[in-house]
Coordinates of C-alpha atoms in Angstrom, one line a residue:
Chain A
M25 CA 14.8 -14.2 2.0
S26 CA 13.5 -14.1 5.5
Q27 CA 16.1 -11.9 7.1
P28 CA 14.6 -9.8 9.9
E29 CA 14.1 -6.1 9.6
S30 CA 13.9 -6.6 5.8
A31 CA 11.8 -3.5 5.4
V32 CA 13.0 -3.0 1.9
A33 CA 13.6 -6.6 1.1
D34 CA 12.4 -6.4 -2.4
A35 CA 14.3 -3.4 -3.2
Q36 CA 17.5 -4.7 -1.7
A37 CA 17.0 -8.1 -3.4
G38 CA 17.3 -6.2 -6.7
G39 CA 20.3 -4.3 -5.4
R40 CA 18.3 -1.1 -5.4
A41 CA 18.4 1.9 -3.2
Q42 CA 15.2 2.9 -1.4
E43 CA 14.4 5.8 -3.6
S44 CA 14.3 3.6 -6.7
L45 CA 10.9 2.2 -5.6
A46 CA 9.4 5.4 -6.9
A47 CA 11.3 4.8 -10.2
L48 CA 10.2 1.2 -10.3
A49 CA 6.6 2.3 -9.9
E50 CA 7.0 4.8 -12.7
R51 CA 8.6 2.1 -15.0
Y52 CA 5.5 -0.1 -14.6
G53 CA 3.1 2.8 -14.8
L54 CA 1.8 2.5 -11.2
R55 CA 0.2 5.6 -9.7
R56 CA -0.3 7.0 -6.3
A57 CA -3.7 6.0 -5.0
I58 CA -5.1 9.2 -3.6
A59 CA -6.1 11.9 -6.1
R60 CA -9.1 14.0 -6.7
P61 CA -10.6 13.4 -10.2
S62 CA -11.3 16.4 -12.5
L63 CA -14.8 17.8 -12.3
P64 CA -16.0 16.2 -15.6
A65 CA -14.5 12.8 -14.7
Y66 CA -16.2 13.1 -11.3
L67 CA -19.6 13.8 -12.8
R68 CA -19.1 10.7 -15.1
Q69 CA -18.2 8.6 -12.1
L70 CA -21.3 9.8 -10.3
W71 CA -23.4 9.0 -13.3
D72 CA -22.0 5.5 -13.4
R73 CA -23.2 5.1 -9.8
R74 CA -26.8 6.1 -10.4
H75 CA -28.1 2.7 -9.7
F76 CA -26.4 2.6 -6.4
I77 CA -27.7 6.0 -5.5
V78 CA -31.3 5.1 -6.2
T79 CA -31.1 1.6 -4.6
Y80 CA -29.4 3.0 -1.6
A81 CA -32.1 5.6 -1.1
T82 CA -34.9 3.1 -1.5
S83 CA -33.2 0.6 0.8
K84 CA -32.8 3.2 3.5
N85 CA -36.4 4.2 3.3
V86 CA -37.5 0.5 3.6
S87 CA -35.1 -0.2 6.5
N88 CA -36.0 3.0 8.4
Y89 CA -39.5 1.8 8.9
S90 CA -38.9 -1.9 9.1
T91 CA -39.0 -2.0 12.9
S92 CA -42.3 -0.2 13.4
A93 CA -45.5 -2.0 13.4
L94 CA -47.2 0.3 10.8
G95 CA -44.1 0.2 8.6
Q96 CA -44.2 2.3 5.5
L97 CA -47.6 3.8 6.6
W98 CA -45.5 6.2 8.7
Q99 CA -44.4 7.9 5.5
V100 CA -48.0 9.2 5.3
L101 CA -48.7 9.5 9.0
T102 CA -45.7 11.6 9.9
P103 CA -46.6 14.5 7.6
L104 CA -50.2 14.3 8.7
L105 CA -49.4 14.4 12.4
N106 CA -46.9 17.2 11.8
A107 CA -49.6 19.3 10.1
A108 CA -52.1 18.5 12.9
V109 CA -49.7 19.7 15.6
Y110 CA -49.0 22.9 13.8
W111 CA -52.6 23.5 13.1
L112 CA -53.5 23.0 16.7
M113 CA -50.7 25.4 17.8
F114 CA -51.0 28.2 15.3
G115 CA -54.5 27.7 14.0
V116 CA -56.4 27.1 17.2
I117 CA -54.4 28.2 20.2
L118 CA -52.6 31.2 18.7
A119 CA -55.5 31.8 16.4
Q120 CA -53.5 33.1 13.4
S121 CA -56.2 31.9 11.1
K122 CA -58.4 35.0 11.5
H123 CA -56.4 36.9 8.9
I124 CA -55.7 34.2 6.4
Q125 CA -58.3 32.5 4.3
N126 CA -58.2 28.7 4.3
Y127 CA -55.6 28.7 7.0
P128 CA -55.3 24.9 7.3
A129 CA -54.3 24.6 3.7
F130 CA -52.0 27.6 3.9
L131 CA -50.3 26.1 7.0
I132 CA -50.0 22.5 5.7
T133 CA -48.6 23.6 2.4
G134 CA -46.0 25.6 4.2
V135 CA -45.1 22.8 6.6
M136 CA -44.7 20.2 3.9
V137 CA -42.7 22.3 1.6
F138 CA -40.4 23.5 4.4
T139 CA -40.1 19.9 5.8
F140 CA -38.8 18.7 2.4
T141 CA -35.9 21.2 2.5
Q142 CA -35.3 20.7 6.2
R143 CA -35.1 17.0 6.1
T144 CA -32.8 17.0 3.0
V145 CA -30.4 19.5 4.6
T146 CA -30.4 17.5 7.9
G147 CA -29.8 14.2 6.0
G148 CA -27.1 15.9 3.9
A149 CA -25.2 17.1 7.0
K150 CA -25.1 13.6 8.3
S151 CA -24.5 11.8 5.0
I152 CA -20.7 11.9 5.3
S153 CA -20.1 11.9 9.0
G154 CA -22.7 9.1 9.5
N155 CA -21.3 6.8 6.9
L156 CA -17.6 6.8 7.7
S157 CA -17.3 3.0 7.7
L158 CA -18.7 2.9 4.2
I159 CA -16.4 5.7 3.1
R160 CA -13.4 3.9 4.6
A161 CA -14.3 0.6 3.0
L162 CA -15.2 1.3 -0.6
H163 CA -14.3 3.6 -3.4
F164 CA -17.0 5.7 -4.9
P165 CA -17.5 9.4 -5.6
R166 CA -18.5 10.7 -2.2
A167 CA -21.2 12.9 -3.6
T168 CA -23.1 9.7 -4.0
L169 CA -24.1 9.8 -0.3
P170 CA -25.7 13.3 -0.1
L171 CA -27.3 12.6 -3.4
A172 CA -28.8 9.4 -2.1
Y173 CA -30.1 11.2 1.0
A174 CA -31.7 13.8 -1.2
I175 CA -33.4 11.2 -3.3
Q176 CA -34.5 9.4 -0.2
E177 CA -36.3 12.6 0.9
L178 CA -37.7 13.0 -2.6
Q179 CA -39.3 9.5 -2.3
V180 CA -40.7 10.5 1.1
L181 CA -42.1 13.7 -0.4
G182 CA -44.0 11.7 -2.9
W183 CA -46.2 10.5 0.0
S184 CA -46.4 13.9 1.6
M185 CA -47.5 15.5 -1.6
G186 CA -50.3 12.9 -1.9
V187 CA -51.5 13.8 1.6
L188 CA -51.1 17.5 0.9
I189 CA -53.2 17.4 -2.2
V190 CA -56.0 15.4 -0.5
L191 CA -56.0 17.8 2.4
V192 CA -56.2 20.8 0.1
L193 CA -59.1 19.3 -1.7
V194 CA -60.8 18.5 1.7
T195 CA -60.5 22.1 2.8
G196 CA -62.5 23.1 -0.3
E197 CA -60.0 24.3 -2.9
P198 CA -60.9 23.3 -6.4
I199 CA -58.7 21.3 -8.7
S200 CA -56.9 23.7 -11.1
W201 CA -54.9 23.4 -14.3
L202 CA -52.1 25.1 -12.4
W203 CA -51.5 21.9 -10.5
L204 CA -49.7 20.6 -13.6
L205 CA -47.0 23.0 -12.6
I206 CA -46.5 21.3 -9.2
P207 CA -43.7 19.0 -10.5
V208 CA -41.9 22.0 -11.8
A209 CA -42.0 23.6 -8.4
L210 CA -40.8 20.4 -6.8
V211 CA -38.0 20.0 -9.3
L212 CA -36.7 23.5 -8.6
Q213 CA -36.9 22.9 -4.9
F214 CA -35.3 19.5 -5.2
V215 CA -32.3 21.0 -7.1
F216 CA -32.0 23.6 -4.4
N217 CA -32.1 21.0 -1.7
L218 CA -29.5 18.9 -3.4
G219 CA -27.1 21.9 -3.6
A220 CA -27.8 22.8 0.1
S221 CA -27.3 19.2 1.2
L222 CA -24.0 18.9 -0.7
F223 CA -22.8 22.1 1.0
M224 CA -23.9 20.8 4.4
A225 CA -22.3 17.4 3.8
R226 CA -18.9 19.0 3.6
I227 CA -19.5 21.2 6.6
G228 CA -20.9 18.2 8.6
A229 CA -17.9 16.1 7.6
F230 CA -15.3 18.4 9.1
V231 CA -17.2 20.4 11.7
R232 CA -18.4 17.7 14.0
D233 CA -20.5 20.0 16.2
I234 CA -22.8 21.1 13.4
N235 CA -25.2 18.2 13.9
Q236 CA -25.9 19.6 17.4
L237 CA -26.4 23.1 16.1
L238 CA -28.3 22.4 13.0
P239 CA -31.8 21.9 14.6
F240 CA -31.6 25.4 16.0
I241 CA -30.5 26.9 12.8
L242 CA -33.3 25.1 10.9
R243 CA -35.9 26.1 13.4
T244 CA -34.9 29.8 13.1
W245 CA -35.1 29.4 9.4
L246 CA -38.6 27.8 9.7
Y247 CA -39.9 30.8 11.7
A248 CA -38.4 33.2 9.2
S249 CA -39.9 31.5 6.2
G250 CA -43.5 32.5 6.5
V251 CA -44.8 29.0 7.2
F252 CA -47.3 30.2 9.9
Y253 CA -47.9 33.8 8.7
M254 CA -48.0 35.8 5.6
I255 CA -44.7 37.8 5.1
T256 CA -46.4 40.7 3.3
E257 CA -48.9 41.1 6.1
R258 CA -46.4 40.9 8.9
T259 CA -43.9 43.3 7.4
A260 CA -46.6 45.9 6.4
G261 CA -45.3 48.7 8.6
L262 CA -41.6 47.8 8.5
P263 CA -38.8 48.8 6.1
S264 CA -39.3 47.2 2.7
A265 CA -35.7 45.9 2.8
L266 CA -36.7 43.5 5.5
R267 CA -39.7 42.3 3.5
W268 CA -37.4 41.9 0.6
A269 CA -34.9 39.8 2.6
L270 CA -37.6 37.6 3.9
E271 CA -39.1 37.0 0.5
F272 CA -35.8 36.3 -1.1
N273 CA -35.2 33.5 1.4
P274 CA -35.3 30.3 -0.7
A275 CA -37.6 28.4 1.7
A276 CA -40.1 31.3 1.7
A277 CA -39.9 31.5 -2.1
Y278 CA -40.6 27.8 -2.6
I279 CA -43.5 27.9 -0.1
E280 CA -45.1 30.9 -1.8
F281 CA -44.7 29.3 -5.2
M282 CA -46.5 26.2 -4.0
R283 CA -49.3 28.1 -2.3
D284 CA -49.9 30.1 -5.5
L285 CA -50.3 26.9 -7.4
L286 CA -52.3 24.9 -4.8
I287 CA -54.4 27.4 -3.0
Y288 CA -54.7 30.8 -4.7
Q289 CA -54.9 29.4 -8.3
R290 CA -52.7 32.0 -9.7
F291 CA -49.7 31.8 -11.9
P292 CA -46.6 32.7 -9.8
E293 CA -45.3 36.2 -10.4
R294 CA -42.2 36.7 -12.3
W295 CA -40.0 37.5 -9.3
A296 CA -41.1 34.1 -7.8
W297 CA -39.9 32.3 -10.9
V298 CA -36.6 34.2 -10.8
T299 CA -36.0 33.7 -7.1
C300 CA -36.8 30.0 -7.2
T301 CA -34.7 29.3 -10.3
F302 CA -31.8 31.5 -9.1
W303 CA -31.6 29.6 -5.8
A304 CA -31.8 26.2 -7.5
V305 CA -29.0 27.0 -10.0
F306 CA -26.9 28.8 -7.5
A307 CA -27.1 26.1 -4.8
V308 CA -26.5 23.2 -7.0
I309 CA -23.5 24.6 -8.8
G310 CA -22.0 26.1 -5.6
G311 CA -22.8 23.1 -3.4
F312 CA -21.4 20.6 -5.9
W313 CA -18.2 22.6 -6.5
Y314 CA -17.7 23.1 -2.8
F315 CA -18.3 19.4 -2.0
W316 CA -16.0 18.2 -4.8
R317 CA -13.1 20.4 -3.7
A318 CA -12.7 18.3 -0.5
E319 CA -13.4 14.9 -2.2
E320 CA -10.1 13.3 -1.3
R321 CA -10.3 14.3 2.3
Y322 CA -13.6 12.8 3.3
G323 CA -13.4 10.0 5.9
R324 CA -9.7 10.7 6.6
G325 CA -7.9 11.7 9.8
Chain B
M15 CA 21.7 -9.9 -8.7
A16 CA 18.4 -10.6 -10.2
D17 CA 15.9 -8.0 -11.1
V18 CA 12.9 -7.4 -8.8
M19 CA 10.7 -9.1 -11.3
Q20 CA 12.4 -12.4 -10.8
E21 CA 11.8 -12.4 -7.1
P22 CA 11.7 -16.1 -6.2
L23 CA 8.4 -17.4 -5.1
S24 CA 8.1 -20.5 -2.9
E25 CA 8.4 -23.7 -4.9
E26 CA 4.9 -25.0 -4.6
L27 CA 3.5 -21.9 -6.2
S28 CA 6.0 -21.6 -9.0
N29 CA 3.3 -22.6 -11.5
V30 CA 1.7 -19.2 -10.9
T31 CA 2.9 -16.7 -13.5
V32 CA 4.9 -14.1 -11.8
G33 CA 4.0 -10.8 -13.4
T34 CA 4.9 -7.2 -13.0
P35 CA 4.5 -5.3 -9.8
T36 CA 0.9 -4.4 -8.9
V37 CA 1.5 -2.6 -5.6
I38 CA 4.6 -0.8 -4.5
V39 CA 4.7 0.5 -0.9
D40 CA 7.6 3.0 -0.5
D41 CA 8.6 3.9 3.1
L42 CA 5.0 4.4 4.1
H43 CA 4.1 6.2 7.3
I44 CA 0.5 6.5 8.5
V45 CA -0.5 8.9 11.3
Y46 CA -4.1 9.3 12.2
K47 CA -6.1 11.1 14.8
V48 CA -8.3 9.4 17.3
Y49 CA -11.1 11.2 19.0
G50 CA -12.6 10.5 22.3
A51 CA -9.5 9.0 23.9
A52 CA -9.9 11.2 27.0
N53 CA -8.7 10.0 30.4
K54 CA -9.9 13.1 32.2
K55 CA -13.5 13.5 33.1
G56 CA -15.3 14.8 30.0
N57 CA -17.9 17.2 31.5
A58 CA -19.2 20.5 30.1
A59 CA -17.2 22.6 32.6
N60 CA -13.9 21.0 31.5
A61 CA -14.8 21.6 27.9
L62 CA -15.6 25.2 28.6
S63 CA -12.4 25.9 30.5
R64 CA -10.4 24.4 27.7
I65 CA -12.1 26.7 25.2
V66 CA -11.5 29.7 27.5
R67 CA -7.8 28.7 27.9
R68 CA -7.6 28.0 24.2
Q69 CA -6.4 24.5 24.5
G70 CA -7.1 21.9 21.9
R71 CA -9.2 18.9 22.6
P72 CA -7.1 16.6 24.8
E73 CA -9.2 13.6 23.7
M74 CA -7.7 13.9 20.3
K75 CA -4.6 11.8 20.0
E76 CA -2.3 11.0 17.2
V77 CA -1.4 7.4 16.5
H78 CA 1.6 6.6 14.4
A79 CA 0.2 3.3 13.1
V80 CA 2.6 2.4 10.3
R81 CA 6.2 3.5 10.5
G82 CA 8.2 3.1 7.4
V83 CA 7.0 0.0 5.5
S84 CA 8.3 -0.8 2.0
F85 CA 7.6 -3.8 -0.2
V86 CA 6.7 -4.8 -3.7
A87 CA 3.8 -7.0 -4.6
N88 CA 3.5 -8.7 -7.9
H89 CA 0.8 -10.2 -10.1
G90 CA -0.3 -13.6 -9.0
E91 CA 0.8 -13.2 -5.4
A92 CA -1.1 -13.8 -2.2
I93 CA 0.5 -11.9 0.6
G94 CA -0.4 -12.7 4.2
I95 CA 0.0 -10.0 6.8
I96 CA 0.3 -11.1 10.4
G97 CA 1.0 -9.4 13.7
R98 CA -0.5 -8.8 17.0
N99 CA -3.5 -6.6 17.6
G100 CA -2.6 -3.0 17.0
S101 CA 0.4 -3.7 14.9
G102 CA -0.9 -1.7 12.0
K103 CA -2.2 -4.5 9.7
S104 CA -5.6 -3.0 9.0
T105 CA -4.2 0.4 8.7
L106 CA -1.7 -0.8 6.1
L107 CA -4.5 -2.4 4.1
R108 CA -6.5 0.8 4.1
A109 CA -3.5 2.7 3.0
I110 CA -3.0 0.3 0.1
A111 CA -6.7 0.7 -0.8
G112 CA -6.1 4.4 -1.0
L113 CA -8.5 5.1 1.9
L114 CA -6.0 6.6 4.2
P115 CA -3.5 9.3 3.2
A116 CA 0.2 8.7 3.6
H117 CA 1.9 10.9 6.2
K118 CA 5.2 10.2 4.5
G119 CA 6.2 7.9 1.7
A120 CA 3.8 6.6 -0.9
V121 CA 1.7 3.7 -2.2
Y122 CA 1.8 3.1 -5.9
T123 CA -0.8 0.9 -7.4
N124 CA -2.0 -0.4 -10.7
G125 CA -5.7 0.2 -11.0
Q126 CA -7.8 0.4 -7.9
P127 CA -7.1 -2.0 -5.1
S128 CA -10.4 -2.9 -3.3
L129 CA -10.9 -3.7 0.3
L130 CA -13.2 -6.6 0.8
G131 CA -15.5 -4.3 2.8
V132 CA -18.9 -4.4 1.2
N133 CA -20.5 -5.1 4.5
A134 CA -20.4 -1.4 5.3
A135 CA -23.0 -0.8 2.5
L136 CA -25.3 -3.6 3.5
M137 CA -28.3 -3.1 5.7
K138 CA -29.2 -5.8 8.2
E139 CA -32.9 -4.9 8.1
L140 CA -33.1 -5.9 4.5
T141 CA -33.4 -9.3 2.9
G142 CA -30.4 -11.1 1.5
E143 CA -31.8 -10.6 -2.0
R144 CA -31.9 -6.8 -1.6
N145 CA -28.5 -6.8 0.0
I146 CA -26.9 -8.6 -2.9
V147 CA -28.2 -6.0 -5.3
L148 CA -27.2 -3.2 -3.0
G149 CA -23.8 -4.6 -2.4
C150 CA -23.1 -5.2 -6.1
Y151 CA -24.1 -1.6 -7.0
A152 CA -22.0 -0.3 -4.1
M153 CA -18.9 -2.0 -5.6
G154 CA -19.7 -0.3 -8.9
M155 CA -21.3 -3.1 -10.8
S156 CA -23.9 -2.4 -13.5
P157 CA -27.5 -3.9 -13.2
T158 CA -26.6 -6.4 -16.0
E159 CA -23.5 -7.6 -14.3
T160 CA -25.5 -7.9 -11.0
R161 CA -28.2 -10.0 -12.7
E162 CA -25.5 -12.2 -14.2
K163 CA -23.7 -12.8 -10.9
Y164 CA -26.8 -13.0 -8.7
D165 CA -27.3 -16.8 -8.9
E166 CA -23.6 -17.4 -8.5
I167 CA -23.6 -15.3 -5.3
V168 CA -26.5 -17.1 -3.8
D169 CA -24.9 -20.4 -4.7
F170 CA -21.6 -19.5 -3.3
S171 CA -22.9 -18.2 -0.1
G172 CA -24.8 -21.4 0.4
I173 CA -27.4 -19.9 2.6
G174 CA -30.3 -21.3 0.6
D175 CA -33.8 -20.1 1.4
F176 CA -32.6 -17.7 4.0
I177 CA -31.8 -15.3 1.2
Q178 CA -35.4 -14.1 1.5
F179 CA -35.1 -13.2 5.1
P180 CA -33.6 -10.0 6.6
M181 CA -29.9 -10.3 7.3
S182 CA -30.6 -9.5 10.9
T183 CA -31.9 -13.0 11.2
Y184 CA -28.7 -14.6 10.0
S185 CA -26.2 -16.3 12.2
S186 CA -22.8 -14.7 12.2
G187 CA -21.4 -17.4 9.9
M188 CA -24.2 -17.0 7.4
G189 CA -23.7 -13.2 7.3
A190 CA -20.0 -13.6 6.8
R191 CA -20.6 -16.1 3.9
L192 CA -23.0 -13.8 2.2
R193 CA -20.6 -10.8 2.6
F194 CA -17.7 -12.7 1.2
A195 CA -19.8 -14.1 -1.7
I196 CA -20.9 -10.6 -2.6
S197 CA -17.5 -8.9 -2.4
S198 CA -15.8 -11.7 -4.3
A199 CA -18.3 -11.5 -7.1
K200 CA -16.5 -8.6 -8.7
T201 CA -13.2 -9.3 -10.3
H202 CA -10.5 -7.2 -8.6
D203 CA -7.0 -6.6 -9.7
V204 CA -5.9 -6.2 -6.2
L205 CA -8.0 -7.5 -3.4
L206 CA -7.5 -6.7 0.2
I207 CA -9.1 -9.1 2.7
D208 CA -9.3 -8.1 6.4
E209 CA -10.3 -10.9 8.7
A210 CA -13.2 -11.9 6.5
L211 CA -12.5 -15.6 6.6
A212 CA -12.5 -15.8 10.4
T213 CA -16.0 -17.1 10.5
G214 CA -17.8 -19.7 8.5
D215 CA -17.7 -23.5 8.6
R216 CA -15.1 -25.9 7.2
E217 CA -16.8 -26.2 3.8
F218 CA -17.1 -22.5 3.4
K219 CA -13.4 -22.0 4.3
K220 CA -12.4 -24.4 1.6
K221 CA -14.6 -22.6 -0.9
S222 CA -13.2 -19.2 -0.1
K223 CA -9.7 -20.6 -0.2
D224 CA -10.4 -21.9 -3.7
R225 CA -11.8 -18.5 -4.7
I226 CA -8.6 -16.8 -3.5
M227 CA -6.5 -19.3 -5.5
Q228 CA -8.6 -18.7 -8.5
M229 CA -8.0 -14.9 -8.2
R230 CA -4.3 -15.5 -8.0
E231 CA -4.3 -17.6 -11.1
S232 CA -6.1 -14.9 -13.0
A233 CA -3.0 -12.8 -12.1
G234 CA -4.6 -10.7 -9.4
T235 CA -2.9 -9.9 -6.2
V236 CA -4.5 -10.8 -2.9
F237 CA -3.6 -9.3 0.5
L238 CA -4.9 -11.2 3.5
V239 CA -5.0 -10.1 7.1
A240 CA -5.9 -12.9 9.5
H241 CA -5.3 -14.1 13.0
N242 CA -6.1 -17.6 11.8
L243 CA -2.6 -18.6 10.7
D244 CA -3.8 -21.8 9.0
V245 CA -5.6 -19.8 6.4
I246 CA -2.5 -17.8 5.7
E247 CA -0.3 -20.9 5.5
E248 CA -2.7 -22.5 3.0
T249 CA -3.3 -19.6 0.7
C250 CA -0.4 -17.3 0.8
N251 CA 3.0 -17.5 -1.0
R252 CA 4.5 -14.7 1.1
V253 CA 4.0 -13.4 4.6
I254 CA 4.8 -10.1 6.1
W255 CA 5.0 -9.9 9.8
L256 CA 4.2 -6.4 11.2
H257 CA 5.3 -5.4 14.6
K258 CA 4.5 -2.0 16.0
G259 CA 4.1 -0.6 12.6
K260 CA 7.3 -2.0 11.1
I261 CA 8.1 -5.1 9.1
K262 CA 9.7 -7.5 11.5
M263 CA 10.1 -10.3 9.1
E264 CA 9.1 -11.1 5.5
G265 CA 9.3 -14.1 3.2
D266 CA 8.3 -17.7 2.9
P267 CA 5.1 -18.5 4.9
Q268 CA 6.6 -21.5 6.8
E269 CA 9.6 -19.6 8.0
V270 CA 7.8 -16.5 9.0
L271 CA 5.0 -18.3 10.7
G272 CA 7.4 -20.5 12.4
A273 CA 9.3 -17.5 13.8
Y274 CA 6.0 -15.8 14.7
N275 CA 4.8 -18.9 16.6
R276 CA 8.0 -19.0 18.6
V277 CA 7.5 -15.5 20.0

């Protein structure tokens, strides 16, 4: 059976018409390849891939620094240098520090907490569009990728937190029992980051220009999040709705939460708990659902 | 006439149990978009004037890569796909793997066909050891399975002590061997191989051929895209010749390869 143009050779060999291929498939229980799994099934698949997620995140961290001479040390140096630049800019040149007690600690906490969210969101936006070859080669729940990027940033944060705590101690703040709540704050923020990065992953996969635009959006967010200034102080004479909006901003809420624990030694107020929890739950449910809805379309077309 | 199930296989492979269909491709059409195929100068002024005039991006083109392909693949078959560059071979494999959506028609499969494409998950800055673990997890293997297969993968790849060095230090042949060793560590019902056997020395080619035969005997189906026709002749029992997205000829390897070589 080597007749040319034998496009339907098998079917014709059986004396079948072309449509019957579908019937044949049904008879043997063959299914069409492309379909989106249900949400519970998708979560199960994702859980089955947990080892890949963690290994991928760790491997990316290792390979990122493998070409530089100082290697993994950059995980500590990068946050330190960042904090130094901002301190020079806002603490010395613009002399913000007059109004705020222990400005270096105030600033560094803000920068580190914001950087965590910023880096996760940036990574998430690239997680699909930057891994098209992987998506086009292997089958796995695509949420694996934004998840792996978020965990990668969590690993980086481990180092930054160490630096942060040392710096806060150096600036003269005492160790407090409240520091035991730091992991809680980080978990809430991580869950929020995860949701935001899943959301951005879908946007980044289909709107190719977002990676050009994202740095500007994130910088605007940085300036609006009270990293360099105190929101309550700056909005003193302004309508309270504005202050409300600024304080409800998730980045600002996580920053304030962390400052309460690390610097002011006070138990965060109830609104801070509510805001931080609300954003975490809202982002992760919304982001996950939004990402899952386009599952079968990633890496196509 | 006989049922599809009794589709005759070539004589030398008649010892392989011919099973039920594993992959049915029914009048498949694949169209995909290509970005960045502009012939005009791509400067900012042009881009702006396009937006103002509400034109689409001219650098986006549609390619009709597969135009109405149908066939049935059974358990225990190894099917070679040949054709010139751009004839739609790789696109067809990706569609079978469920990684490209059908524009028209459908691909029906039993289980999940997997493309031998683990290299996309590997990182060249990392050592071979780490990459084996990463690759196995990427294919969905559990840590226990990975540990069980680890030594076998190292053995099969035959790269010895280099396993402790980063993959960026490997020669292209060594890299290809490790990749094939990793991806063939998992048992696949339907395995799609795209030009993976092009590199590697004689000994490795023989090993990978044996591995493919072994998979066929365990009643899997193997699809093989290669420009190296020897590999196809030696491993496949059926050959599909694609030309401009259509099947030009299909059947016994010797006949099809003979016709292909005469063109």
